[in-house]
Amino acid sequence: MPLLELTNLSVNYGAIQAVRDLSLTVEQGEIVTLIGANGAGKTTTLRAISRMLKAKSGQITFEGHDLLRVTADKVVTYGIAQSPEGRQVLARQSIADNLELGAYIRKDTGGIQADIKQMYERFPRLSERRHQLAGTLSGGEQQMLAIARALMSRPKLLLLDEPSLGLAPIIVLEIFRIIKELNAQGVTILLVEQNARLAMQTSHRTYVMEAGQVTFSGSSAELVGDERVLHAYLGG
Ligand code: ATP
């Protein structure tokens, strides 16, 4: 049984069909990439999984739980965390406050503090700046904070929305190194990326979306040189 399974998912914004009949699976231990042109429906798909958005029809199951029957909070307790597009850190709060926010479903104060320490070890840049407000961090550091915040709920599945957006190439490589490392440590990852090549080089499988639908999918190694990917990515 896949860890996450989307079956014929449709999501609308009013009259706009943003996602149509989308089916996708993520197996335990995988990094799966979702790519496509701007507006293809990638963010909408992630937000439907995390229950930030209501689905119109279809099914989403995670470890046998029917996600469409539960609230966004419940989804986090099941083990899914999202690092949103644009990072969305609390600019006027400290790094520690932002990390604590990621642990809002947990009650084990000691464990939370231990995990914050662990985040500082994993992300030394955050540790060095731990007394600064999150809004004073660079884009790359804010991205690291957004990922660290998501990890604070101890997720089995991490949803990453455009982690490389607006970052310098060297920082992008650093973020992708972290993604691989997290995966090697047991976190399954569903990754939405504009940087298709790097995302495919980093992931096991890729789904390509066009106009709200999956047009094709396969092993990332096989699709990385596929002309159809470029075509979809450029929007046809
Ligand atoms: P991007 O890379 O630009 O974020 P995306 O593939 O993530 O693109 P979505 O953001 O999921 O695409 O958008 C899918 C479609 O839904 C687009 O046509 C978009 O214009 C539309 N859309 C997204 N958010 C809203 C909203 N809040 N209200 C109405 N339409 C929306």
PDB file of N, CA and C and ligand atoms in Angstrom, residues 13 16-19 36-45 85 161-162 192 194, ligand 1:
ATOM      1  N   TYR A  13     -11.524  26.377  -7.714  1.00  0.00           N
ATOM      2  CA  TYR A  13     -11.673  27.693  -7.095  1.00  0.00           C
ATOM      3  C   TYR A  13     -12.899  28.297  -7.773  1.00  0.00           C
ATOM      4  N   ILE A  16     -13.278  27.844 -11.521  1.00  0.00           N
ATOM      5  CA  ILE A  16     -11.993  27.405 -12.102  1.00  0.00           C
ATOM      6  C   ILE A  16     -11.647  26.016 -11.604  1.00  0.00           C
ATOM      7  N   GLN A  17     -11.448  25.093 -12.553  1.00  0.00           N
ATOM      8  CA  GLN A  17     -11.012  23.740 -12.195  1.00  0.00           C
ATOM      9  C   GLN A  17      -9.495  23.721 -12.146  1.00  0.00           C
ATOM     10  N   ALA A  18      -8.937  23.827 -10.957  1.00  0.00           N
ATOM     11  CA  ALA A  18      -7.473  23.927 -10.828  1.00  0.00           C
ATOM     12  C   ALA A  18      -6.798  22.564 -10.902  1.00  0.00           C
ATOM     13  N   VAL A  19      -7.479  21.538 -10.392  1.00  0.00           N
ATOM     14  CA  VAL A  19      -6.962  20.163 -10.442  1.00  0.00           C
ATOM     15  C   VAL A  19      -8.094  19.258 -10.914  1.00  0.00           C
ATOM     16  N   GLY A  36       5.620  21.158 -13.515  1.00  0.00           N
ATOM     17  CA  GLY A  36       4.666  21.667 -14.494  1.00  0.00           C
ATOM     18  C   GLY A  36       4.785  23.174 -14.551  1.00  0.00           C
ATOM     19  N   ALA A  37       4.207  23.755 -15.569  1.00  0.00           N
ATOM     20  CA  ALA A  37       4.288  25.201 -15.769  1.00  0.00           C
ATOM     21  C   ALA A  37       3.555  25.942 -14.649  1.00  0.00           C
ATOM     22  N   ASN A  38       3.754  27.228 -14.574  1.00  0.00           N
ATOM     23  CA  ASN A  38       3.002  28.074 -13.641  1.00  0.00           C
ATOM     24  C   ASN A  38       1.515  27.864 -13.860  1.00  0.00           C
ATOM     25  N   GLY A  39       0.794  27.666 -12.759  1.00  0.00           N
ATOM     26  CA  GLY A  39      -0.648  27.530 -12.876  1.00  0.00           C
ATOM     27  C   GLY A  39      -1.122  26.126 -13.229  1.00  0.00           C
ATOM     28  N   ALA A  40      -0.203  25.167 -13.290  1.00  0.00           N
ATOM     29  CA  ALA A  40      -0.593  23.794 -13.656  1.00  0.00           C
ATOM     30  C   ALA A  40      -1.424  23.123 -12.568  1.00  0.00           C
ATOM     31  N   GLY A  41      -1.305  23.614 -11.327  1.00  0.00           N
ATOM     32  CA  GLY A  41      -2.113  23.039 -10.247  1.00  0.00           C
ATOM     33  C   GLY A  41      -1.295  22.345  -9.167  1.00  0.00           C
ATOM     34  N   LYS A  42      -0.004  22.580  -9.155  1.00  0.00           N
ATOM     35  CA  LYS A  42       0.878  21.874  -8.219  1.00  0.00           C
ATOM     36  C   LYS A  42       0.621  22.298  -6.766  1.00  0.00           C
ATOM     37  N   THR A  43       0.613  23.609  -6.540  1.00  0.00           N
ATOM     38  CA  THR A  43       0.373  24.111  -5.180  1.00  0.00           C
ATOM     39  C   THR A  43      -1.014  23.702  -4.703  1.00  0.00           C
ATOM     40  N   THR A  44      -1.970  23.772  -5.596  1.00  0.00           N
ATOM     41  CA  THR A  44      -3.340  23.386  -5.253  1.00  0.00           C
ATOM     42  C   THR A  44      -3.377  21.934  -4.790  1.00  0.00           C
ATOM     43  N   THR A  45      -2.628  21.079  -5.463  1.00  0.00           N
ATOM     44  CA  THR A  45      -2.575  19.666  -5.088  1.00  0.00           C
ATOM     45  C   THR A  45      -2.009  19.504  -3.674  1.00  0.00           C
ATOM     46  N   GLU A  85       4.868  27.400  -0.205  1.00  0.00           N
ATOM     47  CA  GLU A  85       5.478  28.275  -1.205  1.00  0.00           C
ATOM     48  C   GLU A  85       5.672  29.657  -0.566  1.00  0.00           C
ATOM     49  N   ASP A 161       6.934  22.936  -1.115  1.00  0.00           N
ATOM     50  CA  ASP A 161       6.448  23.710  -2.250  1.00  0.00           C
ATOM     51  C   ASP A 161       7.488  24.738  -2.681  1.00  0.00           C
ATOM     52  N   GLU A 162       8.103  24.477  -3.809  1.00  0.00           N
ATOM     53  CA  GLU A 162       9.093  25.387  -4.413  1.00  0.00           C
ATOM     54  C   GLU A 162      10.195  25.824  -3.450  1.00  0.00           C
ATOM     55  N   VAL A 192       7.377  19.928  -4.947  1.00  0.00           N
ATOM     56  CA  VAL A 192       6.932  20.728  -6.091  1.00  0.00           C
ATOM     57  C   VAL A 192       8.067  21.668  -6.449  1.00  0.00           C
ATOM     58  N   GLN A 194      10.092  24.286  -9.577  1.00  0.00           N
ATOM     59  CA  GLN A 194      10.269  24.907 -10.889  1.00  0.00           C
ATOM     60  C   GLN A 194      11.600  24.461 -11.496  1.00  0.00           C
TER      61      GLN A 194
HETATM   62  P1  ATP B   1       2.697  28.133  -9.511  1.00  0.00           P
HETATM   63  O1  ATP B   1       3.987  27.514  -9.837  1.00  0.00           O
HETATM   64  O2  ATP B   1       2.468  29.407 -10.239  1.00  0.00           O
HETATM   65  O3  ATP B   1       2.398  28.218  -8.041  1.00  0.00           O
HETATM   66  P2  ATP B   1       0.926  25.876  -9.642  1.00  0.00           P
HETATM   67  O4  ATP B   1       1.163  24.770 -10.582  1.00  0.00           O
HETATM   68  O5  ATP B   1       1.280  25.659  -8.232  1.00  0.00           O
HETATM   69  O6  ATP B   1       1.619  27.174 -10.180  1.00  0.00           O
HETATM   70  P3  ATP B   1      -1.660  26.578  -8.679  1.00  0.00           P
HETATM   71  O7  ATP B   1      -1.154  27.675  -7.830  1.00  0.00           O
HETATM   72  O8  ATP B   1      -2.060  25.323  -8.027  1.00  0.00           O
HETATM   73  O9  ATP B   1      -0.598  26.232  -9.791  1.00  0.00           O
HETATM   74  O10 ATP B   1      -2.851  27.142  -9.560  1.00  0.00           O
HETATM   75  C1  ATP B   1      -3.670  26.323 -10.387  1.00  0.00           C
HETATM   76  C2  ATP B   1      -4.749  27.171 -11.036  1.00  0.00           C
HETATM   77  O11 ATP B   1      -5.627  27.659 -10.060  1.00  0.00           O
HETATM   78  C3  ATP B   1      -4.245  28.386 -11.799  1.00  0.00           C
HETATM   79  O12 ATP B   1      -5.050  28.551 -12.930  1.00  0.00           O
HETATM   80  C4  ATP B   1      -4.444  29.515 -10.823  1.00  0.00           C
HETATM   81  O13 ATP B   1      -4.654  30.728 -11.502  1.00  0.00           O
HETATM   82  C5  ATP B   1      -5.691  29.078 -10.089  1.00  0.00           C
HETATM   83  N1  ATP B   1      -5.712  29.590  -8.706  1.00  0.00           N
HETATM   84  C6  ATP B   1      -4.757  29.369  -7.771  1.00  0.00           C
HETATM   85  N2  ATP B   1      -5.094  29.928  -6.595  1.00  0.00           N
HETATM   86  C7  ATP B   1      -6.303  30.510  -6.787  1.00  0.00           C
HETATM   87  C8  ATP B   1      -7.200  31.254  -5.948  1.00  0.00           C
HETATM   88  N3  ATP B   1      -6.922  31.491  -4.664  1.00  0.00           N
HETATM   89  N4  ATP B   1      -8.352  31.687  -6.514  1.00  0.00           N
HETATM   90  C9  ATP B   1      -8.651  31.431  -7.801  1.00  0.00           C
HETATM   91  N5  ATP B   1      -7.856  30.743  -8.634  1.00  0.00           N
HETATM   92  C10 ATP B   1      -6.699  30.282  -8.148  1.00  0.00           C
END
